[in-house]
Coordinates of N, CA and C in Angstrom, one line a residue:
M11 N -17.7 5.4 19.5 CA -17.0 5.6 18.3 C -17.3 4.5 17.3
E12 N -17.4 4.8 16.0 CA -17.7 3.8 15.0 C -16.4 3.0 14.8
S13 N -16.7 1.8 14.3 CA -15.5 0.9 14.0 C -15.5 0.5 12.5
S14 N -16.6 0.8 11.8 CA -16.6 0.4 10.4 C -16.5 1.7 9.5
P15 N -15.8 1.6 8.4 CA -15.6 2.8 7.6 C -16.9 3.3 6.9
K16 N -17.0 4.5 6.6 CA -18.1 5.1 5.9 C -18.0 4.9 4.4
N17 N -16.8 4.9 3.9 CA -16.6 4.7 2.5 C -16.2 3.3 2.2
I18 N -17.2 2.4 1.9 CA -17.0 1.0 1.8 C -16.0 0.7 0.6
R19 N -16.2 1.4 -0.5 CA -15.3 1.2 -1.7 C -13.9 1.4 -1.4
L20 N -13.5 2.5 -0.7 CA -12.2 2.7 -0.3 C -11.7 1.6 0.7
Y21 N -12.5 1.3 1.6 CA -12.1 0.2 2.6 C -11.9 -1.1 1.9
K22 N -12.8 -1.5 1.0 CA -12.6 -2.8 0.2 C -11.4 -2.7 -0.6
K23 N -11.1 -1.6 -1.2 CA -9.9 -1.5 -2.1 C -8.6 -1.6 -1.2
A24 N -8.7 -1.1 0.0 CA -7.5 -1.2 0.9 C -7.3 -2.6 1.3
L25 N -8.4 -3.4 1.5 CA -8.3 -4.8 1.9 C -7.7 -5.6 0.7
E26 N -8.2 -5.3 -0.5 CA -7.7 -5.9 -1.7 C -6.2 -5.7 -1.8
I27 N -5.7 -4.5 -1.6 CA -4.3 -4.2 -1.7 C -3.5 -4.9 -0.6
L28 N -4.1 -5.1 0.6 CA -3.4 -5.8 1.6 C -3.2 -7.3 1.2
I29 N -4.3 -7.9 0.7 CA -4.3 -9.3 0.3 C -3.3 -9.5 -0.8
L30 N -3.3 -8.6 -1.8 CA -2.4 -8.6 -2.9 C -1.0 -8.4 -2.5
S31 N -0.7 -7.5 -1.6 CA 0.6 -7.2 -1.1 C 1.2 -8.4 -0.4
K32 N 0.4 -9.1 0.4 CA 0.9 -10.3 1.1 C 1.2 -11.4 0.1
S33 N 0.4 -11.6 -0.9 CA 0.6 -12.6 -1.9 C 1.9 -12.3 -2.7
I34 N 2.0 -11.1 -3.1 CA 3.2 -10.7 -3.9 C 4.5 -10.9 -3.1
S35 N 4.4 -10.4 -1.8 CA 5.5 -10.6 -0.9 C 6.0 -12.0 -0.7
K36 N 5.0 -12.9 -0.5 CA 5.4 -14.3 -0.4 C 6.0 -14.8 -1.7
Y37 N 5.5 -14.4 -2.8 CA 6.1 -14.9 -4.1 C 7.5 -14.3 -4.3
L38 N 7.7 -13.0 -4.0 CA 8.9 -12.4 -4.3 C 10.0 -12.8 -3.3
V39 N 9.7 -13.2 -2.1 CA 10.7 -13.6 -1.1 C 11.5 -14.8 -1.6
H40 N 10.8 -15.7 -2.3 CA 11.5 -16.9 -2.8 C 12.5 -16.5 -3.9
D41 N 12.1 -15.5 -4.7 CA 13.0 -15.1 -5.7 C 14.2 -14.3 -5.2
L42 N 14.0 -13.5 -4.2 CA 14.9 -12.5 -3.7 C 15.8 -13.0 -2.5
A43 N 15.3 -14.1 -1.8 CA 16.0 -14.6 -0.6 C 17.4 -15.1 -0.8
P44 N 17.7 -15.8 -1.9 CA 19.1 -16.3 -2.1 C 20.1 -15.2 -2.2
L45 N 21.3 -15.5 -1.6 CA 22.3 -14.5 -1.6 C 22.8 -14.2 -3.0
E46 N 23.3 -13.0 -3.2 CA 23.9 -12.6 -4.5 C 25.2 -13.4 -4.7
K47 N 25.7 -13.4 -5.9 CA 26.9 -14.1 -6.3 C 28.1 -13.7 -5.4
N48 N 28.1 -12.4 -5.0 CA 29.2 -12.0 -4.1 C 29.0 -12.2 -2.6
G49 N 27.8 -12.9 -2.3 CA 27.5 -13.3 -0.9 C 26.7 -12.3 -0.2
S50 N 26.3 -11.2 -0.8 CA 25.5 -10.2 -0.1 C 24.0 -10.5 -0.3
E51 N 23.2 -9.8 0.5 CA 21.8 -10.0 0.4 C 21.3 -9.2 -0.8
N52 N 20.2 -9.6 -1.3 CA 19.5 -8.9 -2.4 C 18.9 -7.6 -1.7
Q53 N 19.2 -6.5 -2.3 CA 18.8 -5.2 -1.7 C 17.3 -5.0 -1.8
F54 N 16.6 -5.7 -2.6 CA 15.2 -5.6 -2.8 C 14.3 -6.4 -1.8
I55 N 14.9 -7.3 -1.1 CA 14.1 -8.2 -0.3 C 13.4 -7.4 0.8
Y56 N 13.9 -6.4 1.3 CA 13.3 -5.6 2.4 C 12.0 -4.9 1.9
F57 N 11.9 -4.5 0.7 CA 10.8 -3.9 0.2 C 9.6 -4.8 0.2
T58 N 9.8 -6.1 0.1 CA 8.7 -7.1 0.2 C 8.0 -7.0 1.5
G59 N 8.7 -6.8 2.6 CA 8.1 -6.6 3.9 C 7.5 -5.3 4.1
D60 N 8.1 -4.3 3.5 CA 7.6 -2.9 3.6 C 6.2 -2.8 2.9
I61 N 6.0 -3.5 1.8 CA 4.7 -3.3 1.1 C 3.6 -4.0 2.0
V62 N 3.9 -5.0 2.7 CA 2.9 -5.7 3.6 C 2.7 -4.8 4.8
K63 N 3.7 -4.3 5.4 CA 3.6 -3.4 6.6 C 2.8 -2.2 6.2
D64 N 3.1 -1.5 5.1 CA 2.4 -0.3 4.8 C 0.9 -0.6 4.4
S65 N 0.7 -1.6 3.6 CA -0.7 -2.0 3.2 C -1.5 -2.4 4.4
D66 N -0.9 -3.0 5.4 CA -1.6 -3.4 6.6 C -2.1 -2.2 7.4
S67 N -1.5 -1.0 7.2 CA -1.8 0.2 7.9 C -2.9 1.0 7.2
L68 N -3.3 0.7 6.0 CA -4.3 1.5 5.3 C -5.6 1.5 6.0
V69 N -6.2 0.3 6.2 CA -7.5 0.3 6.8 C -7.6 1.0 8.2
P70 N -6.7 0.7 9.1 CA -6.7 1.4 10.4 C -6.7 2.9 10.2
E71 N -5.9 3.4 9.3 CA -5.8 4.8 9.1 C -7.1 5.4 8.5
I72 N -7.8 4.7 7.7 CA -9.1 5.1 7.2 C -10.0 5.3 8.3
I73 N -10.1 4.2 9.1 CA -11.0 4.2 10.3 C -10.7 5.3 11.3
K74 N -9.4 5.5 11.5 CA -9.0 6.6 12.5 C -9.5 8.0 11.9
A75 N -9.3 8.1 10.7 CA -9.6 9.5 10.1 C -11.2 9.7 10.2
E76 N -11.9 8.6 9.9 CA -13.4 8.8 9.9 C -13.9 8.9 11.3
N77 N -13.2 8.4 12.3 CA -13.7 8.5 13.7 C -13.3 9.7 14.4
Q78 N -12.6 10.6 13.8 CA -12.2 11.9 14.5 C -13.4 12.9 14.5
A79 N -13.5 13.5 15.6 CA -14.6 14.5 15.7 C -14.3 15.8 15.0
F80 N -13.0 16.2 15.0 CA -12.6 17.5 14.4 C -11.9 17.3 13.1
Q81 N -12.2 18.2 12.2 CA -11.7 18.1 10.8 C -10.2 18.1 10.8
D82 N -9.5 18.9 11.6 CA -8.1 18.9 11.6 C -7.5 17.5 11.9
D83 N -8.1 16.8 12.8 CA -7.7 15.5 13.2 C -8.0 14.5 12.1
R84 N -9.1 14.7 11.4 CA -9.4 13.8 10.3 C -8.4 14.0 9.2
L85 N -8.1 15.2 8.9 CA -7.1 15.5 7.8 C -5.7 15.0 8.2
K86 N -5.4 15.0 9.4 CA -4.0 14.5 9.8 C -4.0 13.0 9.5
H87 N -5.0 12.3 9.7 CA -5.0 10.8 9.4 C -5.1 10.6 7.9
A88 N -5.9 11.5 7.2 CA -6.0 11.4 5.8 C -4.6 11.6 5.1
I89 N -3.9 12.6 5.6 CA -2.5 12.9 5.1 C -1.6 11.7 5.4
S90 N -1.8 11.1 6.5 CA -1.0 9.9 6.9 C -1.3 8.8 5.9
L91 N -2.6 8.6 5.6 CA -3.0 7.6 4.6 C -2.4 7.9 3.2
E92 N -2.4 9.1 2.9 CA -1.8 9.5 1.6 C -0.3 9.2 1.5
S93 N 0.4 9.5 2.6 CA 1.8 9.2 2.7 C 2.1 7.7 2.6
L94 N 1.3 6.9 3.3 CA 1.4 5.4 3.2 C 1.2 4.9 1.8
T95 N 0.2 5.5 1.1 CA -0.1 5.1 -0.3 C 1.1 5.5 -1.2
N96 N 1.7 6.6 -1.0 CA 2.8 7.0 -1.8 C 4.0 6.1 -1.5
K97 N 4.3 5.8 -0.3 CA 5.3 4.9 0.1 C 5.2 3.5 -0.6
L98 N 3.9 3.0 -0.5 CA 3.6 1.8 -1.2 C 3.9 1.8 -2.7
Y99 N 3.5 2.9 -3.3 CA 3.7 3.0 -4.7 C 5.2 3.1 -5.1
K100 N 5.9 3.8 -4.3 CA 7.4 3.9 -4.5 C 8.1 2.6 -4.3
N101 N 7.6 1.8 -3.3 CA 8.3 0.5 -3.1 C 7.9 -0.4 -4.2
C102 N 6.8 -0.3 -4.8 CA 6.4 -1.1 -5.9 C 7.3 -0.8 -7.1
E103 N 7.6 0.5 -7.3 CA 8.5 0.9 -8.4 C 9.9 0.3 -8.2
R104 N 10.3 0.3 -6.9 CA 11.6 -0.3 -6.6 C 11.6 -1.8 -6.9
L105 N 10.6 -2.5 -6.4 CA 10.5 -3.9 -6.7 C 10.4 -4.3 -8.1
E106 N 9.9 -3.4 -9.0 CA 9.9 -3.7 -10.4 C 11.2 -3.6 -11.0
R107 N 12.2 -3.0 -10.3 CA 13.6 -3.0 -10.8 C 14.4 -4.2 -10.3
S108 N 13.7 -5.1 -9.5 CA 14.4 -6.3 -9.0 C 14.5 -7.3 -10.1
E109 N 15.4 -8.2 -9.9 CA 15.6 -9.4 -10.8 C 14.7 -10.5 -10.3
S110 N 13.4 -10.4 -10.6 CA 12.4 -11.3 -10.1 C 11.4 -11.7 -11.2
N111 N 10.9 -12.8 -11.1 CA 9.8 -13.2 -12.0 C 8.5 -12.6 -11.6
G112 N 8.4 -12.0 -10.5 CA 7.2 -11.4 -10.0 C 6.9 -10.0 -10.3
K113 N 7.7 -9.4 -11.2 CA 7.5 -8.0 -11.6 C 6.1 -7.7 -12.1
D114 N 5.6 -8.6 -12.9 CA 4.2 -8.4 -13.4 C 3.2 -8.3 -12.3
F115 N 3.4 -9.0 -11.2 CA 2.4 -9.0 -10.1 C 2.6 -7.6 -9.4
V116 N 3.8 -7.1 -9.3 CA 4.0 -5.8 -8.7 C 3.4 -4.7 -9.6
R117 N 3.4 -4.9 -10.9 CA 2.7 -3.9 -11.8 C 1.2 -3.9 -11.5
L118 N 0.7 -5.1 -11.2 CA -0.7 -5.2 -10.9 C -1.1 -4.5 -9.6
L119 N -0.2 -4.6 -8.6 CA -0.4 -3.9 -7.4 C -0.3 -2.4 -7.6
R120 N 0.6 -1.9 -8.4 CA 0.7 -0.5 -8.7 C -0.6 0.0 -9.4
K121 N -1.2 -0.8 -10.3 CA -2.4 -0.4 -10.9 C -3.5 -0.3 -9.9
E122 N -3.6 -1.3 -9.0 CA -4.6 -1.2 -7.9 C -4.4 0.0 -7.0
L123 N -3.1 0.4 -6.8 CA -2.8 1.5 -6.0 C -3.3 2.8 -6.7
K124 N -3.2 2.8 -8.0 CA -3.7 4.0 -8.7 C -5.2 4.1 -8.5
K125 N -5.9 3.0 -8.6 CA -7.4 3.1 -8.3 C -7.7 3.5 -6.9
F126 N -6.9 3.0 -6.0 CA -7.0 3.4 -4.6 C -6.8 4.9 -4.4
K127 N -5.8 5.4 -5.1 CA -5.5 6.9 -5.0 C -6.7 7.7 -5.5
R128 N -7.3 7.3 -6.5 CA -8.5 8.0 -7.0 C -9.6 8.0 -6.0
L129 N -9.9 6.8 -5.4 CA -10.9 6.7 -4.4 C -10.5 7.5 -3.2
Q130 N -9.3 7.5 -2.8 CA -8.8 8.2 -1.7 C -8.9 9.7 -1.9
H131 N -8.7 10.2 -3.1 CA -8.8 11.6 -3.3 C -10.3 12.0 -3.1
N132 N -11.2 11.3 -3.7 CA -12.6 11.6 -3.5 C -13.0 11.5 -2.0
W133 N -12.5 10.6 -1.3 CA -12.8 10.4 0.1 C -12.3 11.6 0.9
M134 N -11.1 12.0 0.6 CA -10.5 13.1 1.3 C -11.3 14.4 1.1
M135 N -11.9 14.6 0.0 CA -12.8 15.7 -0.3 C -14.0 15.7 0.5
S136 N -14.4 14.5 0.9 CA -15.7 14.3 1.7 C -15.5 14.4 3.2
L137 N -14.3 14.4 3.6 CA -14.0 14.4 5.1 C -14.4 15.7 5.6

């Protein structure tokens, strides 16, 4: 079985998203970690971990899809990748509603996700 992806642009964009997600998460955690005035946790802090977890799954899902012998199996992983991308995008939208100085960085991640979605669409057509 192959271990490197066939679509290098998609793969590289997924790696960029992972690096960006990790950086944004580290930045936002400092803003969102303090307790609210009423003593409760900031509801947005969990999304910082979610964006890292989901972006960390992009590359493996690309490789899994490309290494499948049967088209149905490739499409199953491609759909899973699409779902991960949509979750990431949704969590970015949620983080943009947080009271954080890092909202502009989250917008940058959403912009990169839009580029990834276009690459992903073309890649899915070639599976």
